[in-house]
Amino acid sequence: MASVLITGGARGIGRATALLAAERGWSVAVNYLSDRGAADRTVDEVRAAGVRATALRGDVSVEADVLAMFDAAAAGIGSLTGVVINAGAVAPSMPLADMDAGRLKRMFEVNVLGAYLCAREAARRLSTRRGGPGGSIVLVSSAAARLGSPFEYVDYAGAKAALDTLAIGLAKELGREGVRVNAVRPGLIETEIHASGGQPDRAQRLGAETPLGRPGRAEEVAEAIMWLLGNASSYTTGAILDVAGGR
């Protein structure tokens, strides 16, 4: 049976992906950092679809947490065949000149180091050369990686650009080991992340300016992630798929 670990899976894009994966028969491990209630609600909904699910607390920027999370995922839902690296953080909008070192450190610890630690562990667990079953890794980047997010989140944008590079390079490392690696770049999606950056109306306000004239929904990004996870994309690796309404 297909099984997937989704970091940051309790809310937003991660939650939408967990529910869609369950609908399509995947067992799901939901990683979360602090909102146990949201994680439990997501797991309950996944189980209601008739598949296995487990909630796993862990800080992706802490190596010991990442190792424990992957061990617990395998114990809870079986050998992984997919990993969605989605956990991320954003901070209040401001130009780079006003950011302090503490903010920058945390942004890169979560969004870059955390993603690389999870990708490394996924590579170790899925690679057929290392005894794994093969499978698919999907990195959740952002349209900010190519837009730069000036005066708002240039730190976040730079961190997400690192994920684009990771997808390209790791795809080449793992291609002969039964593992595909791709990234999605969501644009202005209606999730809680905008409120955490101090702009709860950001998606609606800026989404109206996109070619499609609206913000996106987490479920629309989840569809792209599930396509990259599954066999329908079997000849796709090292790709970066924009889900940004043409922005």
Coordinates of N, CA and C in Angstrom, one line a residue:
M1 N 0.8 -1.2 0.0 CA 0.0 0.0 0.0 C 0.9 1.2 0.0
A2 N 0.5 2.3 -0.7 CA 1.2 3.5 -0.8 C 1.1 4.2 0.6
S3 N 2.2 4.9 1.0 CA 2.1 5.6 2.3 C 3.0 6.8 2.1
V4 N 2.6 7.9 2.8 CA 3.3 9.2 2.6 C 3.4 9.9 3.9
L5 N 4.6 10.5 4.2 CA 4.8 11.4 5.3 C 4.7 12.8 4.8
I6 N 3.9 13.6 5.4 CA 3.7 15.0 5.0 C 4.2 15.9 6.2
T7 N 5.3 16.6 6.0 CA 5.7 17.6 7.0 C 4.8 18.8 7.0
G8 N 4.5 19.4 8.2 CA 3.6 20.5 8.2 C 2.2 20.0 7.7
G9 N 1.8 18.8 8.1 CA 0.6 18.3 7.5 C -0.7 18.6 8.2
A10 N -0.7 19.4 9.2 CA -1.9 19.6 10.0 C -2.8 20.7 9.5
R11 N -2.2 21.6 8.7 CA -3.0 22.7 8.3 C -2.6 23.1 6.8
G12 N -3.4 23.9 6.2 CA -3.1 24.5 4.9 C -2.9 23.5 3.8
I13 N -1.9 23.7 3.0 CA -1.6 22.8 1.9 C -1.3 21.4 2.4
G14 N -0.6 21.3 3.5 CA -0.3 19.9 4.0 C -1.5 19.2 4.4
R15 N -2.4 19.8 5.0 CA -3.7 19.1 5.4 C -4.5 18.8 4.2
A16 N -4.6 19.7 3.2 CA -5.3 19.3 2.0 C -4.7 18.2 1.3
T17 N -3.4 18.1 1.3 CA -2.7 16.9 0.6 C -3.0 15.7 1.4
A18 N -3.0 15.7 2.7 CA -3.2 14.5 3.5 C -4.6 14.0 3.2
L19 N -5.6 14.9 3.1 CA -7.0 14.4 2.9 C -7.1 13.8 1.5
L20 N -6.5 14.5 0.5 CA -6.6 14.0 -0.9 C -5.8 12.6 -1.0
A21 N -4.7 12.5 -0.3 CA -4.0 11.2 -0.4 C -4.8 10.1 0.2
A22 N -5.5 10.4 1.3 CA -6.4 9.4 2.0 C -7.5 9.0 1.0
E23 N -8.1 10.0 0.4 CA -9.2 9.7 -0.6 C -8.7 8.8 -1.7
R24 N -7.4 8.9 -2.0 CA -6.9 8.0 -3.1 C -6.2 6.8 -2.6
G25 N -6.4 6.4 -1.3 CA -6.0 5.2 -0.8 C -4.6 5.1 -0.1
W26 N -4.0 6.3 0.1 CA -2.7 6.3 0.7 C -2.8 6.4 2.2
S27 N -2.0 5.7 2.9 CA -1.8 5.9 4.3 C -1.0 7.1 4.6
V28 N -1.3 7.8 5.7 CA -0.7 9.2 5.8 C -0.1 9.4 7.2
A29 N 1.1 9.8 7.3 CA 1.7 10.3 8.5 C 1.8 11.8 8.5
V30 N 1.2 12.5 9.5 CA 1.0 13.9 9.5 C 2.0 14.5 10.6
N31 N 3.0 15.2 10.1 CA 3.9 15.9 11.0 C 3.4 17.2 11.4
Y32 N 3.6 17.6 12.7 CA 3.2 19.0 13.1 C 4.2 19.4 14.1
L33 N 4.2 20.7 14.4 CA 5.2 21.2 15.4 C 4.5 21.6 16.7
S34 N 3.4 22.3 16.7 CA 2.8 22.7 18.0 C 1.3 22.6 18.1
D35 N 0.6 22.5 17.0 CA -0.9 22.4 17.0 C -1.4 21.0 17.0
R36 N -1.3 20.3 18.1 CA -1.7 18.9 18.2 C -3.2 18.7 17.9
G37 N -4.0 19.7 18.2 CA -5.4 19.6 17.9 C -5.7 19.5 16.4
A38 N -5.0 20.4 15.7 CA -5.2 20.4 14.2 C -4.7 19.1 13.6
A39 N -3.6 18.6 14.2 CA -3.0 17.3 13.6 C -4.0 16.2 13.9
D40 N -4.5 16.1 15.1 CA -5.5 15.1 15.5 C -6.7 15.1 14.6
R41 N -7.2 16.3 14.3 CA -8.4 16.5 13.5 C -8.1 16.0 12.1
T42 N -6.9 16.3 11.6 CA -6.6 15.8 10.2 C -6.5 14.3 10.2
V43 N -5.8 13.7 11.2 CA -5.7 12.3 11.3 C -7.0 11.6 11.3
D44 N -7.9 12.2 12.1 CA -9.3 11.6 12.2 C -10.0 11.6 10.9
E45 N -9.8 12.6 10.1 CA -10.4 12.7 8.8 C -9.8 11.7 7.8
V46 N -8.5 11.6 7.9 CA -7.8 10.6 7.1 C -8.2 9.2 7.4
R47 N -8.3 8.9 8.7 CA -8.8 7.5 9.0 C -10.2 7.2 8.6
A48 N -11.0 8.3 8.6 CA -12.4 8.1 8.1 C -12.5 7.7 6.7
A49 N -11.4 7.9 5.9 CA -11.4 7.4 4.5 C -11.0 5.9 4.4
G50 N -10.7 5.3 5.6 CA -10.4 3.9 5.6 C -8.9 3.5 5.5
V51 N -8.0 4.5 5.7 CA -6.6 4.2 5.6 C -6.0 4.4 7.0
R52 N -4.7 4.0 7.1 CA -4.0 4.2 8.3 C -3.5 5.7 8.4
A53 N -3.4 6.2 9.6 CA -2.9 7.5 9.8 C -2.3 7.7 11.2
T54 N -1.3 8.6 11.3 CA -0.7 8.9 12.6 C -0.2 10.3 12.6
A55 N -0.3 10.9 13.8 CA 0.2 12.3 14.0 C 1.6 12.2 14.6
L56 N 2.5 13.0 14.1 CA 3.9 12.9 14.6 C 4.4 14.3 14.9
R57 N 4.7 14.6 16.2 CA 5.2 15.9 16.5 C 6.7 15.9 16.2
G58 N 7.2 17.0 15.7 CA 8.7 17.2 15.4 C 9.0 18.5 14.8
D59 N 10.2 19.0 15.2 CA 10.7 20.2 14.6 C 11.7 19.8 13.4
V60 N 11.3 20.1 12.2 CA 12.1 19.7 11.1 C 13.5 20.2 11.1
S61 N 13.8 21.3 11.8 CA 15.1 21.9 11.8 C 16.0 21.2 12.8
V62 N 15.5 20.2 13.6 CA 16.2 19.5 14.6 C 16.5 18.0 14.1
E63 N 17.7 17.7 13.9 CA 18.0 16.4 13.3 C 17.4 15.2 14.0
A64 N 17.5 15.2 15.4 CA 17.0 14.1 16.2 C 15.5 14.0 16.0
D65 N 14.8 15.1 15.8 CA 13.3 15.1 15.6 C 13.0 14.5 14.2
V66 N 13.8 14.8 13.2 CA 13.6 14.3 11.9 C 13.8 12.8 11.9
L67 N 14.9 12.3 12.5 CA 15.1 10.9 12.5 C 14.0 10.1 13.2
A68 N 13.6 10.7 14.4 CA 12.5 10.0 15.1 C 11.2 10.0 14.4
M69 N 11.0 11.1 13.6 CA 9.7 11.3 12.9 C 9.7 10.2 11.8
F70 N 10.7 10.0 11.1 CA 10.7 9.0 10.0 C 10.6 7.6 10.6
D71 N 11.2 7.3 11.7 CA 11.1 6.0 12.4 C 9.6 5.8 12.8
A72 N 9.0 6.8 13.4 CA 7.6 6.7 13.9 C 6.7 6.5 12.7
A73 N 6.9 7.2 11.6 CA 6.1 7.1 10.4 C 6.1 5.7 9.9
A74 N 7.3 5.1 9.8 CA 7.4 3.7 9.3 C 6.7 2.7 10.2
A75 N 6.8 3.0 11.5 CA 6.2 2.1 12.5 C 4.6 2.3 12.5
G76 N 4.2 3.5 12.2 CA 2.7 3.7 12.2 C 2.0 3.4 11.0
I77 N 2.6 3.6 9.8 CA 1.8 3.4 8.6 C 2.5 2.5 7.6
G78 N 3.7 2.0 8.0 CA 4.4 1.1 7.1 C 5.5 1.8 6.3
S79 N 6.3 1.1 5.5 CA 7.4 1.6 4.8 C 6.9 2.7 3.8
L80 N 7.6 3.9 3.9 CA 7.1 5.0 3.1 C 7.4 4.8 1.6
T81 N 6.5 5.3 0.8 CA 6.8 5.4 -0.7 C 6.7 6.8 -1.2
G82 N 6.3 7.7 -0.3 CA 6.3 9.1 -0.7 C 6.6 10.0 0.5
V83 N 7.2 11.2 0.3 CA 7.5 12.2 1.3 C 7.2 13.5 0.7
V84 N 6.3 14.3 1.4 CA 6.0 15.7 1.0 C 6.7 16.6 2.0
I85 N 7.6 17.4 1.5 CA 8.4 18.3 2.4 C 7.7 19.7 2.3
N86 N 6.9 19.9 3.3 CA 6.0 21.0 3.2 C 6.1 22.0 4.3
A87 N 6.6 21.6 5.5 CA 6.7 22.4 6.6 C 7.6 23.7 6.3
G88 N 7.1 24.8 6.8 CA 7.8 26.1 6.5 C 7.3 27.2 7.4
A89 N 8.0 28.3 7.4 CA 7.7 29.4 8.3 C 7.9 30.7 7.6
V90 N 7.1 31.7 8.0 CA 7.3 33.0 7.4 C 7.2 34.0 8.6
A91 N 7.7 35.2 8.5 CA 7.7 36.1 9.6 C 7.0 37.4 9.0
P92 N 6.8 38.4 9.9 CA 6.1 39.6 9.5 C 6.8 40.3 8.3
S93 N 6.0 41.0 7.4 CA 6.6 41.6 6.2 C 7.4 42.8 6.6
M94 N 8.6 42.9 5.9 CA 9.5 44.0 6.1 C 10.6 43.9 5.1
P95 N 11.3 45.0 4.8 CA 12.5 44.9 3.9 C 13.6 44.3 4.6
L96 N 14.5 43.7 3.8 CA 15.7 43.0 4.4 C 16.5 43.9 5.4
A97 N 16.6 45.2 5.1 CA 17.4 46.1 5.9 C 16.9 46.2 7.3
D98 N 15.6 45.8 7.5 CA 15.0 45.8 8.9 C 15.0 44.5 9.6
M99 N 15.5 43.4 9.0 CA 15.4 42.1 9.6 C 16.6 41.9 10.5
D100 N 16.4 41.3 11.7 CA 17.5 41.0 12.5 C 18.0 39.6 12.3
A101 N 19.2 39.3 12.9 CA 19.8 38.0 12.6 C 19.0 36.9 13.1
G102 N 18.3 37.1 14.3 CA 17.5 36.0 14.8 C 16.4 35.6 13.9
R103 N 15.7 36.5 13.2 CA 14.7 36.2 12.3 C 15.3 35.4 11.1
L104 N 16.4 35.9 10.6 CA 17.0 35.3 9.4 C 17.5 33.8 9.7
K105 N 18.0 33.7 10.9 CA 18.5 32.3 11.3 C 17.3 31.4 11.4
R106 N 16.2 31.8 12.0 CA 15.1 30.9 12.1 C 14.5 30.6 10.7
M107 N 14.4 31.6 9.8 CA 13.8 31.3 8.5 C 14.6 30.3 7.8
F108 N 16.0 30.4 7.9 CA 16.8 29.4 7.1 C 16.9 28.1 7.8
E109 N 16.8 28.1 9.2 CA 16.8 26.8 9.9 C 15.6 26.0 9.5
V110 N 14.4 26.6 9.5 CA 13.2 25.8 9.2 C 13.0 25.5 7.7
N111 N 13.2 26.6 6.9 CA 12.8 26.5 5.4 C 13.9 25.8 4.6
V112 N 15.2 25.9 5.0 CA 16.3 25.3 4.3 C 16.8 24.1 5.0
L113 N 17.4 24.3 6.2 CA 18.0 23.2 6.9 C 16.9 22.1 7.1
G114 N 15.7 22.5 7.5 CA 14.7 21.5 7.8 C 14.3 20.7 6.5
A115 N 14.2 21.4 5.4 CA 13.9 20.7 4.1 C 15.0 19.8 3.7
Y116 N 16.3 20.2 3.9 CA 17.4 19.4 3.5 C 17.5 18.1 4.4
L117 N 17.3 18.3 5.7 CA 17.3 17.2 6.6 C 16.2 16.1 6.3
C118 N 15.0 16.6 6.0 CA 14.0 15.7 5.6 C 14.2 15.1 4.3
A119 N 14.8 15.8 3.3 CA 15.1 15.2 2.0 C 16.2 14.2 2.1
R120 N 17.2 14.5 3.0 CA 18.3 13.5 3.2 C 17.7 12.2 3.7
E121 N 16.9 12.3 4.7 CA 16.3 11.1 5.4 C 15.4 10.4 4.4
A122 N 14.6 11.1 3.6 CA 13.8 10.5 2.6 C 14.6 9.7 1.6
A123 N 15.7 10.3 1.2 CA 16.6 9.7 0.2 C 17.2 8.4 0.8
R124 N 17.5 8.4 2.1 CA 18.1 7.2 2.7 C 17.0 6.1 2.8
R125 N 15.8 6.5 3.1 CA 14.7 5.5 3.3 C 14.1 5.0 2.0
L126 N 14.0 5.8 1.0 CA 13.4 5.4 -0.2 C 14.3 4.7 -1.3
S127 N 15.5 5.1 -1.3 CA 16.5 4.6 -2.3 C 16.5 3.1 -2.4
T128 N 16.3 2.6 -3.6 CA 16.4 1.1 -3.8 C 17.9 0.6 -3.6
R129 N 18.8 1.5 -3.8 CA 20.2 1.1 -3.6 C 20.5 0.9 -2.1
R130 N 19.8 1.6 -1.3 CA 19.9 1.4 0.2 C 18.9 0.5 0.8
G131 N 18.2 -0.2 0.0 CA 17.2 -1.2 0.5 C 15.8 -0.7 0.6
G132 N 15.6 0.5 0.1 CA 14.2 1.0 0.2 C 13.3 0.6 -1.0
P133 N 12.1 1.0 -1.0 CA 11.1 0.6 -2.0 C 11.1 1.4 -3.3
G134 N 11.9 2.6 -3.3 CA 11.7 3.6 -4.3 C 10.5 4.4 -3.9
G135 N 10.2 5.4 -4.8 CA 9.1 6.3 -4.5 C 9.3 7.7 -5.0
S136 N 8.6 8.6 -4.3 CA 8.6 10.0 -4.8 C 8.8 11.0 -3.7
I137 N 9.6 12.0 -3.9 CA 9.7 13.1 -2.9 C 9.2 14.4 -3.6
V138 N 8.3 15.1 -2.9 CA 7.8 16.4 -3.4 C 8.1 17.5 -2.5
L139 N 8.8 18.5 -2.9 CA 9.2 19.7 -2.2 C 8.2 20.8 -2.4
V140 N 7.7 21.4 -1.4 CA 6.8 22.5 -1.5 C 7.6 23.8 -1.4
S141 N 7.9 24.4 -2.6 CA 8.6 25.6 -2.7 C 7.6 26.8 -2.7
S142 N 7.9 27.8 -3.5 CA 7.0 28.9 -3.5 C 7.3 29.8 -4.7
A143 N 6.2 30.4 -5.3 CA 6.4 31.3 -6.4 C 7.4 32.5 -5.9
A144 N 7.5 32.7 -4.6 CA 8.4 33.7 -4.1 C 9.8 33.5 -4.5
A145 N 10.2 32.2 -4.8 CA 11.5 31.9 -5.2 C 11.9 32.6 -6.5
R146 N 11.0 32.8 -7.4 CA 11.3 33.5 -8.6 C 10.8 34.9 -8.7
L147 N 10.0 35.3 -7.7 CA 9.5 36.7 -7.6 C 10.3 37.6 -6.7
G148 N 10.9 36.9 -5.7 CA 11.8 37.7 -4.8 C 11.1 38.2 -3.5
S149 N 9.8 38.4 -3.5 CA 9.0 39.0 -2.4 C 9.7 40.3 -1.8
P150 N 10.0 41.3 -2.7 CA 10.6 42.5 -2.1 C 9.7 43.2 -1.1
F151 N 10.3 43.8 -0.1 CA 9.7 44.5 0.9 C 8.8 43.7 1.8
E152 N 8.8 42.4 1.6 CA 7.9 41.5 2.4 C 8.8 40.4 3.0
Y153 N 9.2 39.4 2.2 CA 9.8 38.2 2.7 C 11.0 37.8 1.8
V154 N 12.0 38.6 1.6 CA 13.1 38.2 0.7 C 13.9 37.0 1.4
D155 N 13.8 36.9 2.7 CA 14.4 35.8 3.4 C 13.7 34.5 3.0
Y156 N 12.4 34.5 3.1 CA 11.6 33.4 2.8 C 11.8 33.0 1.3
A157 N 11.8 34.0 0.4 CA 12.0 33.8 -1.0 C 13.3 33.1 -1.3
G158 N 14.3 33.6 -0.6 CA 15.6 32.9 -0.8 C 15.7 31.5 -0.3
A159 N 15.0 31.3 0.8 CA 15.0 29.9 1.3 C 14.3 29.0 0.4
K160 N 13.2 29.4 -0.2 CA 12.4 28.6 -1.1 C 13.2 28.4 -2.4
A161 N 14.0 29.3 -2.8 CA 14.8 29.1 -4.0 C 15.8 28.0 -3.8
A162 N 16.3 27.8 -2.5 CA 17.1 26.7 -2.2 C 16.4 25.3 -2.5
L163 N 15.1 25.3 -2.2 CA 14.4 24.1 -2.5 C 14.3 23.7 -4.0
D164 N 14.2 24.8 -4.8 CA 14.2 24.5 -6.2 C 15.5 23.8 -6.7
T165 N 16.6 24.3 -6.2 CA 17.9 23.8 -6.5 C 18.0 22.3 -5.9
L166 N 17.5 22.1 -4.7 CA 17.5 20.8 -4.1 C 16.7 19.8 -5.0
A167 N 15.6 20.2 -5.5 CA 14.8 19.3 -6.3 C 15.6 18.9 -7.6
I168 N 16.2 19.9 -8.2 CA 17.0 19.6 -9.4 C 18.2 18.6 -9.2
G169 N 18.9 19.0 -8.1 CA 20.1 18.2 -7.8 C 19.8 16.8 -7.3
L170 N 18.9 16.7 -6.4 CA 18.6 15.4 -5.8 C 17.9 14.5 -6.8
A171 N 17.1 15.1 -7.7 CA 16.5 14.2 -8.7 C 17.6 13.5 -9.5
K172 N 18.7 14.2 -9.8 CA 19.8 13.6 -10.5 C 20.6 12.5 -9.7
E173 N 20.7 12.8 -8.4 CA 21.3 11.8 -7.5 C 20.5 10.5 -7.4
L174 N 19.2 10.6 -7.4 CA 18.3 9.5 -7.0 C 17.6 8.8 -8.2
G175 N 17.8 9.4 -9.4 CA 17.1 8.9 -10.6 C 17.3 7.5 -10.9
R176 N 18.5 7.0 -10.6 CA 18.8 5.5 -10.9 C 18.6 4.7 -9.7
E177 N 18.0 5.3 -8.6 CA 17.8 4.6 -7.4 C 16.3 4.5 -7.1
G178 N 15.5 4.6 -8.1 CA 14.0 4.4 -8.0 C 13.3 5.5 -7.3
V179 N 13.9 6.7 -7.2 CA 13.2 7.8 -6.5 C 13.1 9.0 -7.4
R180 N 11.9 9.6 -7.6 CA 11.8 10.8 -8.3 C 11.7 12.0 -7.3
V181 N 12.2 13.1 -7.7 CA 12.2 14.3 -6.9 C 11.7 15.5 -7.7
N182 N 10.6 16.1 -7.2 CA 10.1 17.3 -7.9 C 9.7 18.3 -6.9
A183 N 9.3 19.5 -7.4 CA 8.9 20.6 -6.5 C 7.6 21.2 -7.1
V184 N 6.8 21.7 -6.2 CA 5.7 22.6 -6.6 C 5.9 24.0 -6.0
R185 N 5.6 25.0 -6.8 CA 5.7 26.4 -6.4 C 4.3 27.0 -6.3
P186 N 3.7 27.0 -5.1 CA 2.4 27.6 -5.0 C 2.5 29.1 -5.0
G187 N 1.5 29.8 -5.5 CA 1.4 31.2 -5.5 C 0.7 31.7 -4.3
L188 N -0.3 32.6 -4.5 CA -1.1 33.2 -3.5 C -2.3 32.3 -3.1
I189 N -2.0 31.4 -2.1 CA -3.0 30.4 -1.7 C -3.6 30.8 -0.4
E190 N -4.9 30.6 -0.3 CA -5.6 30.9 0.9 C -5.3 29.9 2.0
T191 N -4.3 30.2 2.8 CA -4.0 29.4 4.0 C -3.6 30.4 5.2
E192 N -3.4 29.8 6.3 CA -3.1 30.5 7.5 C -1.7 31.2 7.5
I193 N -0.8 30.8 6.6 CA 0.5 31.4 6.6 C 0.5 32.9 6.4
H194 N -0.5 33.4 5.7 CA -0.5 34.9 5.5 C -0.7 35.6 6.8
A195 N -1.6 35.1 7.6 CA -1.9 35.7 9.0 C -0.6 35.6 9.8
S196 N 0.1 34.5 9.7 CA 1.4 34.4 10.5 C 2.4 35.4 10.1
G197 N 2.3 35.9 8.9 CA 3.2 37.0 8.4 C 2.6 38.4 8.6
G198 N 1.5 38.5 9.3 CA 0.9 39.7 9.6 C -0.1 40.3 8.6
Q199 N -0.4 39.5 7.5 CA -1.3 40.0 6.5 C -2.4 39.0 6.2
P200 N -3.4 38.8 7.0 CA -4.4 37.8 6.8 C -5.2 38.0 5.5
D201 N -5.2 39.2 5.0 CA -6.0 39.4 3.7 C -5.1 39.3 2.5
R202 N -3.8 39.0 2.6 CA -2.9 39.1 1.5 C -3.3 38.2 0.3
A203 N -3.7 37.0 0.5 CA -4.0 36.2 -0.6 C -5.2 36.7 -1.4
Q204 N -6.2 37.2 -0.7 CA -7.4 37.8 -1.4 C -7.0 39.1 -2.1
R205 N -6.2 39.9 -1.4 CA -5.9 41.2 -2.0 C -5.0 41.1 -3.2
L206 N -4.0 40.3 -3.1 CA -3.0 40.2 -4.2 C -3.5 39.2 -5.3
G207 N -4.3 38.2 -4.8 CA -4.8 37.2 -5.7 C -5.7 37.8 -6.8
A208 N -6.3 38.9 -6.5 CA -7.2 39.5 -7.5 C -6.4 40.1 -8.7
E209 N -5.1 40.3 -8.5 CA -4.2 40.8 -9.5 C -3.6 39.8 -10.4
T210 N -3.8 38.5 -10.1 CA -3.2 37.5 -10.9 C -4.0 37.3 -12.3
P211 N -3.4 36.7 -13.3 CA -4.1 36.5 -14.5 C -5.4 35.8 -14.4
L212 N -5.5 34.9 -13.4 CA -6.8 34.2 -13.1 C -7.7 35.0 -12.2
G213 N -7.3 36.1 -11.7 CA -8.1 37.0 -11.0 C -8.6 36.6 -9.6
R214 N -7.9 35.6 -9.0 CA -8.3 35.1 -7.7 C -7.1 34.4 -7.0
P215 N -7.2 34.3 -5.7 CA -6.2 33.4 -5.0 C -6.5 32.0 -5.3
G216 N -5.5 31.1 -5.0 CA -5.7 29.7 -5.1 C -6.2 29.1 -3.8
R217 N -6.6 27.8 -4.0 CA -7.0 27.0 -2.8 C -6.0 25.9 -2.5
A218 N -5.9 25.6 -1.2 CA -5.0 24.6 -0.8 C -5.2 23.3 -1.6
E219 N -6.5 23.0 -1.9 CA -6.9 21.7 -2.6 C -6.3 21.7 -4.0
E220 N -6.2 22.9 -4.6 CA -5.6 22.9 -6.0 C -4.1 22.6 -6.0
V221 N -3.4 23.0 -4.9 CA -2.0 22.7 -4.8 C -1.9 21.2 -4.5
A222 N -2.8 20.7 -3.6 CA -2.7 19.3 -3.3 C -2.9 18.4 -4.5
E223 N -3.7 18.8 -5.5 CA -3.8 18.0 -6.7 C -2.5 17.9 -7.4
A224 N -1.8 19.0 -7.5 CA -0.5 19.0 -8.2 C 0.5 18.1 -7.4
I225 N 0.5 18.2 -6.1 CA 1.4 17.3 -5.3 C 1.1 15.9 -5.5
M226 N -0.2 15.5 -5.5 CA -0.6 14.1 -5.6 C -0.2 13.6 -7.0
W227 N -0.3 14.4 -8.0 CA 0.1 14.0 -9.3 C 1.6 13.7 -9.3
L228 N 2.4 14.5 -8.7 CA 3.8 14.3 -8.7 C 4.2 13.1 -7.8
L229 N 3.4 12.8 -6.8 CA 3.6 11.6 -5.9 C 3.3 10.3 -6.7
G230 N 2.3 10.3 -7.5 CA 1.8 9.1 -8.1 C 2.4 8.6 -9.4
N231 N 1.9 7.5 -9.9 CA 2.4 6.9 -11.1 C 2.1 7.6 -12.3
A232 N 1.1 8.5 -12.3 CA 0.8 9.3 -13.5 C 1.9 10.2 -13.9
S233 N 2.9 10.5 -13.0 CA 4.0 11.4 -13.4 C 5.3 10.5 -13.4
S234 N 5.2 9.3 -13.8 CA 6.3 8.4 -13.7 C 7.6 8.8 -14.5
Y235 N 7.4 9.6 -15.5 CA 8.6 10.1 -16.2 C 8.9 11.5 -15.9
T236 N 8.5 12.0 -14.8 CA 8.7 13.4 -14.4 C 9.6 13.4 -13.1
T237 N 10.8 14.0 -13.3 CA 11.7 14.2 -12.1 C 12.6 15.4 -12.4
G238 N 12.9 16.1 -11.3 CA 13.7 17.3 -11.4 C 12.9 18.5 -11.9
A239 N 11.5 18.3 -11.9 CA 10.6 19.4 -12.4 C 10.2 20.3 -11.3
I240 N 9.9 21.6 -11.7 CA 9.4 22.6 -10.8 C 8.0 23.0 -11.4
L241 N 7.0 22.7 -10.7 CA 5.6 23.0 -11.2 C 5.0 24.2 -10.5
D242 N 4.7 25.2 -11.3 CA 4.1 26.4 -10.7 C 2.6 26.2 -10.6
V243 N 2.1 26.5 -9.4 CA 0.6 26.5 -9.2 C 0.3 27.9 -8.6
A244 N 0.3 28.8 -9.5 CA 0.3 30.2 -9.1 C -0.7 31.1 -9.9
G245 N -1.6 30.5 -10.6 CA -2.6 31.3 -11.3 C -2.0 32.2 -12.3
G246 N -0.9 31.9 -12.9 CA -0.2 32.7 -13.9 C 0.6 33.8 -13.4
R247 N 0.7 34.0 -12.1 CA 1.5 35.1 -11.5 C 3.0 35.0 -11.8

